[in-house]
């Protein structure tokens, strides 16, 4: 049962009977909820062309609905100035809707007509480097976006796409070698496969990489050596390759632990290195199709569209033609023949298309990579590596800022570690729980702390920066994750105390109506967010439902209700609210808790 569709059908059939152009009919939630639940401005759109007054046309339509339309009894239509048709959904219709969705496996969320295979690329942590605060948003937004697609009926796959191939690996290896941690691997006749990385821990890597990274900027010879080491790894030369693999295993285990803290689940732990086998083939495609040209010893692809590629007047005849270009050419091979980030991504698309044929690939990174993905996508389309029908989408998000509006840092100005942010959230949540009398439940605190951050993040528009305000996020009251979790815990408590028999819902009071309407709006938020690649509307609608339930809870003592029928209906409604809130939290990647 879909109320909006029923309303649209009623209006359409009447409009057609009246000889009006029904294609202009659009029913939306009312922006004056005190007056009505839905509204339609159809009469205003068509009246003028017919030489009629909108209000008179609206009145005629309403009259005809009352006379003719079946199903109309469930809704009250009225014409109001200057020509709106206002619609109130009766308690009967709302009850029918609630009873229908409580038995529906999707709880009434309208799924897409044609499910697609959507491939997600998020996370993207770099191996051999510790995750920091900048790595939080991709798994948070990516996981929620993936789940939203799954809820909407798409098939989803997710790849973490680790940064496991670049200079950082060469740098780390070189530094470890210089500092004597790899001596055994370089001994003559060493059985490198059997050797363990003794004394190489993550903490050590956290020191070695930054050390090397600093040195490369001032020490030309060192940088060259690191480049060589990187190349050896890429050529699978021993012992470099085996050492690299061991370092990678070590840090992937840690990366997995970090992502698990956020309930982030990947189908694949592939990385940039997995694309390397397809790099040559990828470059060759551009060469064969005459899409690549040499430029300053690099191989580039012109991806600018007409109008984006503006020639700069030459000063002399023999000067090469240069272009002013907001969309610079994509470099697919570097001067030294080394592989580049863009080529890795293009090759990865080639592989994904060969193995899975996704209808869409969605990437989540911060907004510094907007140009990179534009270039990659255009290259893939130009070369036919991505079929025309395939959608390539980059969702670029802003940064997580501190209260001062600048990227979140420690007091001393250092980058905050990923783990430290999560630990801070957990300990703050523990404090909160302790003041509610719950002690020593770290997993519960994790669910609440992480849920708080996720809800705080996702309730903002994805592309904007947002302020990490831990106290606000963790408030048990307000537009927060914990508030929603708390509402569910409260419903659990009511249900555990009541003798609920599993009956039907019979909407009566204003509070109950508002709950049913909030569920309708929540369900439509899934569609809105799916279309807009966003999640904030879903957060907001989830909060509104929790808040509508709190109003009922405060105004109506459900457990003390003496009319058994009323009580059973309220309990059934509470159970439905719980299911809807749980579904929404699941979509957002937020855990629910039994009590708090
Ligand atoms: N490792 C990259 C970085 O840290 C992010 C990877 C994003 N995904 C991709 N397919 N390029 O910037």
Coordinates of C-alpha atoms and ligand atoms in Angstrom, one line a residue:
X1 CA 0.0 0.0 0.0
X2 CA 1.4 3.3 -1.1
X3 CA -0.6 6.4 0.0
X4 CA 1.1 8.8 -2.3
X5 CA 0.4 6.5 -5.3
X6 CA -3.2 6.1 -4.2
X7 CA -3.7 9.8 -4.0
X8 CA -2.0 10.3 -7.4
X9 CA -4.2 7.7 -8.9
X10 CA -7.4 9.3 -7.5
X11 CA -6.4 12.7 -8.8
X12 CA -5.3 11.3 -12.2
X13 CA -8.5 9.4 -12.8
X14 CA -10.6 12.4 -12.0
X15 CA -8.4 14.7 -14.1
X16 CA -8.7 12.4 -17.0
X17 CA -12.5 12.3 -16.6
X18 CA -12.5 16.0 -16.7
X19 CA -10.3 16.1 -19.8
X20 CA -7.3 17.6 -18.1
X21 CA -3.7 16.9 -18.6
X22 CA -3.0 14.4 -15.8
X23 CA 0.7 14.2 -16.5
X24 CA 1.1 17.4 -14.5
X25 CA -0.2 15.9 -11.3
X26 CA 2.3 15.7 -8.5
X27 CA 1.4 14.9 -4.9
X28 CA 3.8 16.0 -2.2
X29 CA 4.0 16.1 1.6
X30 CA 2.3 19.3 2.9
X31 CA 4.6 22.1 3.9
X32 CA 1.8 23.2 6.2
X33 CA 1.3 20.1 8.3
X34 CA -1.1 21.9 10.6
X35 CA -3.5 22.2 7.7
X36 CA -3.1 18.9 5.8
X37 CA -0.8 16.0 5.2
X38 CA -0.3 16.1 1.5
X39 CA -0.9 18.8 -1.2
X40 CA -1.2 19.1 -4.9
X41 CA -0.8 22.2 -7.0
X42 CA -2.1 20.7 -10.2
X43 CA -5.1 23.1 -10.5
X44 CA -2.7 26.0 -10.4
X45 CA -0.5 24.6 -13.1
X46 CA -3.3 23.9 -15.6
X47 CA -6.0 26.5 -14.9
X48 CA -4.4 29.5 -16.7
X49 CA -4.2 27.7 -20.0
X50 CA -7.9 26.8 -19.7
X51 CA -8.8 30.4 -18.8
X52 CA -10.1 29.3 -15.5
X53 CA -9.5 30.5 -11.9
X54 CA -7.2 28.0 -10.2
X55 CA -9.4 28.0 -7.1
X56 CA -12.5 27.2 -9.1
X57 CA -10.8 24.4 -11.0
X58 CA -9.5 23.0 -7.7
X59 CA -13.0 23.1 -6.3
X60 CA -14.4 21.3 -9.3
X61 CA -11.7 18.6 -9.0
X62 CA -12.5 18.1 -5.3
X63 CA -16.2 17.8 -6.0
X64 CA -15.6 15.2 -8.7
X65 CA -13.4 13.3 -6.4
X66 CA -16.0 13.2 -3.7
X67 CA -18.6 12.0 -6.3
X68 CA -16.7 9.5 -8.3
X69 CA -13.4 8.2 -7.0
X70 CA -13.3 4.9 -5.1
X71 CA -10.8 5.0 -2.3
X72 CA -11.6 8.6 -1.8
X73 CA -13.3 7.9 1.5
X74 CA -9.8 7.3 3.0
X75 CA -8.8 10.8 2.3
X76 CA -10.3 14.3 2.8
X77 CA -9.7 16.6 -0.1
X78 CA -10.3 20.4 0.0
X79 CA -9.6 23.3 -2.3
X80 CA -7.9 26.3 -0.8
X81 CA -6.7 29.6 -2.1
X82 CA -5.1 30.3 -4.4
X83 CA -5.8 26.9 -5.9
X84 CA -4.2 24.2 -3.9
X85 CA -5.7 20.9 -3.3
X86 CA -5.1 19.9 0.3
X87 CA -5.4 16.3 1.4
X88 CA -5.8 14.9 4.9
X89 CA -5.3 11.2 5.4
X90 CA -8.0 9.7 7.6
X91 CA -7.1 7.7 10.7
X92 CA -8.6 4.7 8.8
X93 CA -6.1 5.1 6.0
X94 CA -3.2 5.6 8.3
X95 CA -4.2 2.5 10.3
X96 CA -4.4 0.5 7.1
X97 CA -1.0 1.7 6.1
X98 CA 0.6 0.8 9.4
X99 CA -0.9 -2.6 9.5
X100 CA 0.2 -3.2 5.9
X101 CA 3.8 -2.2 6.4
X102 CA 4.3 -4.0 9.7
X103 CA 3.9 -7.2 7.8
X104 CA 5.9 -6.1 4.8
X105 CA 9.5 -7.3 4.6
X106 CA 10.7 -3.9 3.5
X107 CA 8.5 -2.1 6.0
X108 CA 6.8 -0.3 3.1
X109 CA 10.1 1.2 1.7
X110 CA 9.5 1.4 -2.0
X111 CA 12.4 -0.4 -3.8
X112 CA 13.8 0.5 -7.2
X113 CA 11.9 -0.9 -10.1
X114 CA 15.0 -2.3 -11.8
X115 CA 17.6 -3.5 -9.3
X116 CA 21.2 -2.9 -10.4
X117 CA 24.6 -4.1 -9.5
X118 CA 26.4 -1.3 -7.8
X119 CA 30.0 -1.5 -6.9
X120 CA 31.4 0.6 -4.1
X121 CA 34.9 1.8 -3.7
X122 CA 35.5 3.4 -0.3
X123 CA 37.9 3.1 2.7
X124 CA 41.0 3.4 0.5
X125 CA 43.4 3.3 3.4
X126 CA 47.1 3.4 2.6
X127 CA 49.2 0.5 3.7
X128 CA 52.1 1.1 6.1
X129 CA 50.6 4.3 7.3
X130 CA 48.5 4.6 10.4
X131 CA 44.9 5.6 9.8
X132 CA 44.1 9.1 10.9
X133 CA 41.0 11.3 11.3
X134 CA 40.9 12.0 7.6
X135 CA 40.2 8.3 7.1
X136 CA 36.9 8.3 9.0
X137 CA 34.5 9.8 6.6
X138 CA 35.0 7.4 3.6
X139 CA 34.0 4.3 5.5
X140 CA 31.2 6.1 7.4
X141 CA 29.6 7.6 4.3
X142 CA 30.5 4.7 2.0
X143 CA 29.1 2.0 4.2
X144 CA 25.8 3.9 4.7
X145 CA 25.5 4.7 1.0
X146 CA 26.1 1.0 0.2
X147 CA 23.5 -0.1 2.7
X148 CA 21.0 2.4 1.4
X149 CA 21.5 0.9 -2.1
X150 CA 21.0 -2.6 -0.6
X151 CA 17.8 -1.5 1.2
X152 CA 16.5 -0.1 -2.1
X153 CA 16.9 -3.4 -3.7
X154 CA 20.2 -3.1 -5.6
X155 CA 22.9 -5.8 -5.4
X156 CA 26.0 -4.2 -3.8
X157 CA 29.7 -5.1 -3.7
X158 CA 32.3 -3.2 -1.9
X159 CA 36.1 -3.0 -2.4
X160 CA 38.4 -1.2 0.1
X161 CA 40.9 -0.4 -2.7
X162 CA 43.9 -0.1 -0.4
X163 CA 46.7 2.3 -1.3
X164 CA 49.3 -0.5 -1.4
X165 CA 51.5 0.4 -4.3
X166 CA 53.1 3.7 -4.2
X167 CA 56.3 5.4 -3.1
X168 CA 55.2 5.1 0.6
X169 CA 56.1 1.4 0.4
X170 CA 59.5 2.0 -1.0
X171 CA 60.2 4.7 1.6
X172 CA 59.1 2.5 4.5
X173 CA 61.2 -0.4 3.3
X174 CA 64.3 1.7 2.7
X175 CA 64.0 3.2 6.1
X176 CA 63.6 -0.2 7.8
X177 CA 66.7 -1.4 5.9
X178 CA 68.8 1.6 6.9
X179 CA 67.7 1.1 10.5
X180 CA 68.8 -2.5 10.4
X181 CA 65.4 -4.2 10.7
X182 CA 65.8 -6.2 7.5
X183 CA 69.3 -7.5 7.7
X184 CA 68.3 -11.1 7.8
X185 CA 66.3 -10.7 4.5
X186 CA 69.4 -9.4 2.7
X187 CA 71.8 -12.2 3.9
X188 CA 73.1 -14.5 1.3
X189 CA 71.0 -17.6 0.8
X190 CA 68.4 -16.3 3.2
X191 CA 65.1 -18.3 3.2
X192 CA 63.1 -15.1 2.9
X193 CA 59.7 -16.8 2.8
X194 CA 60.3 -18.3 6.2
X195 CA 61.7 -15.2 7.9
X196 CA 59.5 -13.2 10.2
X197 CA 59.6 -9.4 10.4
X198 CA 61.2 -9.4 13.7
X199 CA 60.7 -6.3 15.8
X200 CA 58.7 -4.7 13.0
X201 CA 55.5 -3.6 14.6
X202 CA 52.9 -1.1 13.6
X203 CA 54.2 1.4 16.1
X204 CA 57.6 1.1 14.4
X205 CA 56.1 1.6 11.0
X206 CA 54.4 4.7 12.3
X207 CA 57.8 6.1 13.1
X208 CA 59.7 4.8 10.1
X209 CA 57.4 6.1 7.4
X210 CA 57.2 9.7 8.5
X211 CA 60.9 9.7 9.1
X212 CA 61.5 8.5 5.5
X213 CA 58.9 10.9 4.1
X214 CA 60.7 13.9 5.7
X215 CA 64.1 12.7 4.5
X216 CA 63.0 12.3 0.9
X217 CA 62.2 16.0 0.7
X218 CA 65.8 17.0 1.6
X219 CA 67.9 14.1 0.5
X220 CA 67.9 13.6 -3.3
X221 CA 70.0 10.4 -3.1
X222 CA 67.6 8.9 -0.6
X223 CA 64.6 9.7 -2.7
X224 CA 66.2 8.0 -5.7
X225 CA 66.9 5.0 -3.7
X226 CA 63.3 4.9 -2.4
X227 CA 62.1 5.2 -6.0
X228 CA 64.3 2.2 -6.8
X229 CA 62.9 0.2 -3.9
X230 CA 59.4 1.0 -5.1
X231 CA 60.2 -0.2 -8.5
X232 CA 61.7 -3.4 -7.1
X233 CA 58.5 -4.1 -5.2
X234 CA 56.5 -3.4 -8.4
X235 CA 58.8 -5.8 -10.3
X236 CA 58.3 -8.4 -7.6
X237 CA 62.0 -8.5 -7.0
X238 CA 63.2 -10.3 -3.9
X239 CA 63.6 -9.9 -1.0
X240 CA 61.8 -6.5 -1.5
X241 CA 58.6 -8.1 -2.6
X242 CA 58.3 -10.5 0.2
X243 CA 59.1 -7.9 2.8
X244 CA 56.5 -5.6 1.2
X245 CA 53.9 -8.4 1.5
X246 CA 54.7 -9.0 5.1
X247 CA 54.5 -5.3 5.9
X248 CA 51.2 -5.2 4.0
X249 CA 49.8 -8.1 6.0
X250 CA 50.7 -6.5 9.2
X251 CA 49.1 -3.2 8.4
X252 CA 46.0 -4.7 6.7
X253 CA 45.2 -6.6 9.9
X254 CA 45.3 -3.3 11.7
X255 CA 43.2 -1.6 9.0
X256 CA 40.6 -4.3 9.3
X257 CA 40.4 -3.8 13.0
X258 CA 39.9 -0.1 12.6
X259 CA 37.1 -0.6 10.0
X260 CA 35.5 -3.2 12.2
X261 CA 35.2 -0.6 14.9
X262 CA 33.0 1.3 12.5
X263 CA 30.9 -1.7 11.3
X264 CA 32.4 -1.3 7.9
X265 CA 32.3 -4.5 5.8
X266 CA 34.0 -5.1 2.5
X267 CA 33.6 -7.9 0.0
X268 CA 37.1 -7.4 -1.3
X269 CA 40.3 -6.3 0.2
X270 CA 41.9 -5.5 -3.1
X271 CA 44.4 -2.8 -3.5
X272 CA 46.1 -0.7 -6.1
X273 CA 48.7 -3.5 -6.5
X274 CA 46.0 -5.8 -7.8
X275 CA 45.6 -3.6 -10.9
X276 CA 49.2 -3.7 -11.8
X277 CA 48.9 -6.8 -14.0
X278 CA 46.5 -4.9 -16.2
X279 CA 48.4 -1.6 -16.5
X280 CA 50.2 -2.3 -19.7
X281 CA 47.0 -3.6 -21.4
X282 CA 45.2 -0.4 -20.2
X283 CA 47.8 1.9 -21.6
X284 CA 47.9 0.0 -24.8
X285 CA 44.1 0.6 -25.3
X286 CA 44.7 4.3 -25.3
X287 CA 47.7 4.0 -27.6
X288 CA 45.8 1.7 -30.0
X289 CA 42.8 4.0 -30.1
X290 CA 45.1 7.0 -30.7
X291 CA 43.9 8.6 -27.5
X292 CA 47.3 9.1 -25.9
X293 CA 50.0 11.5 -26.9
X294 CA 53.4 12.2 -25.6
X295 CA 53.9 15.3 -23.6
X296 CA 57.2 16.1 -21.8
X297 CA 58.1 12.4 -21.9
X298 CA 54.9 11.4 -20.3
X299 CA 51.9 9.8 -22.0
X300 CA 48.8 11.8 -21.6
X301 CA 45.1 11.6 -22.6
X302 CA 43.2 14.8 -23.5
X303 CA 40.0 14.6 -21.6
X304 CA 38.8 18.1 -22.0
X305 CA 35.5 18.5 -23.7
X306 CA 34.9 21.2 -26.3
X307 CA 35.1 24.6 -24.8
X308 CA 37.2 23.3 -22.0
X309 CA 40.3 23.2 -24.1
X310 CA 41.2 26.7 -24.9
X311 CA 44.4 27.3 -27.1
X312 CA 46.8 29.9 -25.7
X313 CA 48.0 32.1 -28.6
X314 CA 51.6 31.1 -29.6
X315 CA 54.3 33.7 -29.1
X316 CA 56.3 32.3 -32.0
X317 CA 55.7 29.7 -34.7
X318 CA 57.9 27.0 -33.3
X319 CA 56.6 27.2 -29.8
X320 CA 54.4 24.1 -29.0
X321 CA 50.7 24.7 -28.8
X322 CA 49.7 25.2 -25.2
X323 CA 46.2 25.2 -23.8
X324 CA 44.5 27.0 -20.9
X325 CA 42.5 24.2 -19.4
X326 CA 40.4 23.7 -16.4
X327 CA 40.4 20.0 -17.3
X328 CA 44.1 19.2 -17.8
X329 CA 45.1 16.1 -19.7
X330 CA 45.3 12.9 -17.6
X331 CA 48.7 11.4 -17.3
X332 CA 48.7 7.7 -17.8
X333 CA 52.4 7.0 -17.9
X334 CA 55.1 9.0 -16.2
X335 CA 58.4 10.2 -17.6
X336 CA 60.3 7.2 -16.0
X337 CA 57.7 4.8 -17.2
X338 CA 56.3 4.4 -13.7
X339 CA 52.7 3.8 -13.1
X340 CA 50.4 6.6 -12.0
X341 CA 47.3 6.8 -9.8
X342 CA 45.0 7.5 -12.7
X343 CA 46.1 4.5 -14.7
X344 CA 45.7 2.3 -11.6
X345 CA 42.1 3.5 -11.3
X346 CA 41.4 3.0 -15.0
X347 CA 42.9 -0.5 -14.9
X348 CA 40.8 -1.3 -11.9
X349 CA 37.7 -0.3 -13.7
X350 CA 38.8 -2.5 -16.6
X351 CA 39.1 -5.4 -14.2
X352 CA 35.9 -4.7 -12.4
X353 CA 34.0 -4.5 -15.6
X354 CA 35.5 -7.8 -16.8
X355 CA 34.8 -9.6 -13.6
X356 CA 31.5 -8.1 -12.4
X357 CA 29.9 -5.8 -15.0
X358 CA 28.5 -3.4 -12.4
X359 CA 25.8 -1.0 -13.6
X360 CA 27.4 1.7 -11.5
X361 CA 30.6 2.2 -9.6
X362 CA 30.5 4.7 -6.7
X363 CA 33.7 6.1 -5.2
X364 CA 33.9 7.9 -1.9
X365 CA 36.9 10.2 -1.2
X366 CA 37.4 13.7 0.1
X367 CA 36.9 16.5 -2.3
X368 CA 40.6 16.9 -3.2
X369 CA 40.2 14.1 -5.6
X370 CA 37.4 15.6 -7.7
X371 CA 39.6 16.3 -10.6
X372 CA 41.3 12.9 -10.5
X373 CA 38.0 11.1 -10.8
X374 CA 36.7 13.4 -13.5
X375 CA 39.8 12.6 -15.5
X376 CA 39.6 8.8 -14.8
X377 CA 35.9 8.7 -15.7
X378 CA 36.4 10.6 -18.9
X379 CA 39.4 8.4 -19.9
X380 CA 37.3 5.2 -19.4
X381 CA 34.4 6.6 -21.5
X382 CA 36.7 7.7 -24.2
X383 CA 38.4 4.4 -24.5
X384 CA 35.3 2.4 -24.1
X385 CA 36.6 0.8 -20.9
X386 CA 33.4 1.8 -19.3
X387 CA 30.4 1.1 -21.4
X388 CA 28.2 4.1 -22.1
X389 CA 25.4 2.6 -20.0
X390 CA 27.6 2.4 -17.0
X391 CA 27.3 5.2 -14.4
X392 CA 30.6 6.3 -12.8
X393 CA 30.0 8.3 -9.7
X394 CA 32.3 10.1 -7.3
X395 CA 30.9 11.3 -4.1
X396 CA 33.3 13.8 -2.7
X397 CA 33.0 14.8 0.9
X398 CA 34.3 17.7 3.0
X399 CA 36.6 17.4 6.0
X400 CA 35.8 16.8 9.6
X401 CA 36.7 20.0 11.4
X402 CA 37.3 20.9 15.0
X403 CA 35.3 23.4 16.9
X404 CA 37.5 26.1 15.4
X405 CA 36.3 25.3 11.9
X406 CA 39.7 23.9 10.9
X407 CA 40.6 20.3 10.2
X408 CA 40.4 18.4 13.5
X409 CA 43.8 18.3 15.2
X410 CA 45.3 17.5 18.6
X411 CA 45.9 20.3 20.9
X412 CA 49.5 20.5 19.8
X413 CA 48.4 20.7 16.2
X414 CA 49.3 17.1 15.3
X415 CA 47.1 14.9 13.2
X416 CA 44.7 12.8 15.3
X417 CA 44.8 9.1 14.8
X418 CA 41.7 7.2 13.7
X419 CA 42.0 5.0 16.7
X420 CA 42.2 7.9 19.1
X421 CA 39.0 9.5 17.8
X422 CA 37.2 6.2 18.3
X423 CA 38.7 5.7 21.7
X424 CA 37.7 9.2 22.7
X425 CA 34.1 8.5 21.6
X426 CA 34.1 5.3 23.6
X427 CA 35.4 6.8 26.8
X428 CA 33.0 9.7 26.5
X429 CA 30.1 7.3 26.0
X430 CA 31.3 5.2 29.0
X431 CA 31.1 8.3 31.1
X432 CA 27.6 9.0 30.0
X433 CA 26.5 5.4 30.6
X434 CA 28.1 5.5 34.0
X435 CA 26.0 8.5 35.0
X436 CA 23.0 6.4 33.9
X437 CA 24.2 3.6 36.2
X438 CA 25.7 1.3 33.5
X439 CA 29.3 0.5 34.1
X440 CA 32.0 -1.6 32.4
X441 CA 30.3 -2.3 29.1
X442 CA 32.8 -1.2 26.5
X443 CA 31.1 -2.8 23.6
X444 CA 27.9 -0.9 24.5
X445 CA 29.9 2.3 24.8
X446 CA 31.5 1.6 21.3
X447 CA 28.1 1.2 19.8
X448 CA 26.9 4.5 21.3
X449 CA 30.1 6.5 20.8
X450 CA 30.6 5.4 17.2
X451 CA 26.8 5.7 16.5
X452 CA 27.0 9.3 17.8
X453 CA 29.9 10.2 15.4
X454 CA 28.2 8.5 12.5
X455 CA 24.9 10.2 13.0
X456 CA 26.7 13.5 13.5
X457 CA 28.6 13.0 10.3
X458 CA 25.7 11.7 8.2
X459 CA 23.2 14.3 9.2
X460 CA 25.3 16.9 7.3
X461 CA 25.3 17.3 3.6
X462 CA 28.0 15.0 2.4
X463 CA 30.0 17.4 0.3
X464 CA 30.3 20.0 3.1
X465 CA 32.8 20.1 5.9
X466 CA 31.3 19.5 9.3
X467 CA 32.3 20.2 12.9
X468 CA 33.1 17.3 15.1
X469 CA 31.3 18.3 18.3
X470 CA 31.6 15.3 20.5
X471 CA 29.4 16.6 23.3
X472 CA 26.7 17.5 21.0
X473 CA 26.9 14.2 19.1
X474 CA 26.8 12.2 22.3
X475 CA 23.8 14.0 23.8
X476 CA 21.0 11.5 24.7
X477 CA 18.6 14.2 23.8
X478 CA 18.5 16.1 20.4
X479 CA 19.2 15.2 16.8
X480 CA 21.7 12.5 17.7
X481 CA 22.4 8.9 17.2
X482 CA 22.2 8.1 20.9
X483 CA 18.7 9.7 21.1
X484 CA 17.5 7.3 18.4
X485 CA 19.2 4.4 20.1
X486 CA 17.6 5.5 23.4
X487 CA 14.2 5.6 21.8
X488 CA 14.5 2.0 20.7
X489 CA 15.8 1.0 24.1
X490 CA 12.8 2.7 25.6
X491 CA 10.4 0.8 23.3
X492 CA 12.2 -2.4 24.3
X493 CA 11.5 -1.7 27.9
X494 CA 7.8 -0.9 27.3
X495 CA 7.4 -4.1 25.3
X496 CA 9.2 -6.2 27.9
X497 CA 6.9 -5.0 30.6
X498 CA 3.6 -5.2 28.7
X499 CA 1.7 -8.3 27.8
X500 CA 1.7 -7.6 24.0
X501 CA -0.5 -10.0 22.1
X502 CA 0.6 -8.9 18.6
X503 CA -2.6 -7.2 17.4
X504 CA -3.5 -4.6 14.9
X505 CA -2.8 -0.9 14.9
X506 CA -5.8 1.4 15.2
X507 CA -4.6 5.1 14.8
X508 CA -6.7 7.4 17.0
X509 CA -4.9 10.3 18.7
X510 CA -3.0 13.2 17.1
X511 CA 0.2 11.7 18.5
X512 CA -0.4 8.4 16.8
X513 CA -1.3 10.2 13.5
X514 CA 2.0 12.0 13.7
X515 CA 3.9 8.8 14.2
X516 CA 2.2 7.2 11.1
X517 CA 3.0 10.3 9.1
X518 CA 6.6 10.4 10.3
X519 CA 6.9 6.8 9.1
X520 CA 5.5 7.8 5.7
X521 CA 8.1 10.6 5.5
X522 CA 10.9 8.3 6.7
X523 CA 10.0 5.8 4.0
X524 CA 10.1 8.5 1.3
X525 CA 13.4 9.7 2.6
X526 CA 15.0 6.5 1.5
X527 CA 14.0 7.3 -2.1
X528 CA 15.0 10.9 -1.8
X529 CA 18.5 10.0 -0.5
X530 CA 18.9 7.3 -3.1
X531 CA 18.2 9.7 -5.9
X532 CA 20.4 12.4 -4.4
X533 CA 23.4 10.3 -3.2
X534 CA 22.9 11.8 0.3
X535 CA 22.0 10.6 3.7
X536 CA 21.1 13.6 5.7
X537 CA 17.4 13.5 4.8
X538 CA 17.3 9.9 6.2
X539 CA 18.9 11.0 9.4
X540 CA 16.5 13.9 9.8
X541 CA 13.4 11.7 9.1
X542 CA 14.7 9.1 11.6
X543 CA 15.0 11.7 14.2
X544 CA 11.5 13.0 13.5
X545 CA 10.0 9.6 13.9
X546 CA 11.9 9.0 17.2
X547 CA 10.7 12.4 18.3
X548 CA 7.1 11.7 17.3
X549 CA 7.3 8.6 19.4
X550 CA 8.7 10.5 22.4
X551 CA 5.7 12.9 22.2
X552 CA 3.3 9.9 22.4
X553 CA 5.3 8.4 25.2
X554 CA 5.2 11.6 27.2
X555 CA 1.6 12.3 26.6
X556 CA 0.2 8.8 26.9
X557 CA 1.2 6.3 29.6
X558 CA 1.0 3.3 27.3
X559 CA 1.5 0.7 30.1
X560 CA -1.1 2.3 32.3
X561 CA -3.8 2.4 29.6
X562 CA -6.9 0.7 30.9
X563 CA -8.7 0.1 27.6
X564 CA -7.0 -3.1 26.6
X565 CA -7.8 -2.6 22.8
X566 CA -6.2 0.9 22.9
X567 CA -3.2 -0.5 24.8
X568 CA -2.6 -3.3 22.4
X569 CA -2.8 -1.0 19.4
X570 CA -0.3 1.4 21.0
X571 CA 2.0 -1.5 21.7
X572 CA 1.7 -2.7 18.1
X573 CA 2.5 0.9 16.9
X574 CA 5.5 1.0 19.3
X575 CA 6.8 -2.2 17.8
X576 CA 6.4 -0.8 14.3
X577 CA 8.3 2.4 15.3
X578 CA 11.1 0.2 16.7
X579 CA 11.3 -1.8 13.5
X580 CA 11.4 1.4 11.4
X581 CA 14.0 3.0 13.6
X582 CA 16.1 -0.1 13.5
X583 CA 16.0 -0.3 9.8
X584 CA 17.0 3.3 9.5
X585 CA 19.9 2.8 11.9
X586 CA 21.0 -0.3 10.1
X587 CA 21.1 1.7 6.8
X588 CA 23.2 4.3 8.4
X589 CA 25.6 1.7 9.7
X590 CA 24.7 2.5 13.3
X591 CA 24.3 -0.3 15.9
X592 CA 21.1 -0.6 18.0
X593 CA 21.4 -1.4 21.7
X594 CA 19.0 -3.3 23.9
X595 CA 19.3 -0.8 26.7
X596 CA 21.2 2.2 27.7
Ligands
LIG1 N1 44.3 5.5 -1.3 C1 43.7 6.7 -1.7 C2 44.1 7.9 -0.9 O1 44.5 7.7 0.3 C3 42.2 6.6 -1.8 C4 41.7 5.6 -2.7 C5 40.3 6.0 -3.3 N2 39.9 5.0 -4.3 C6 40.3 5.0 -5.5 N3 39.8 4.0 -6.3 N4 41.2 5.8 -6.0 O2 44.0 9.0 -1.3

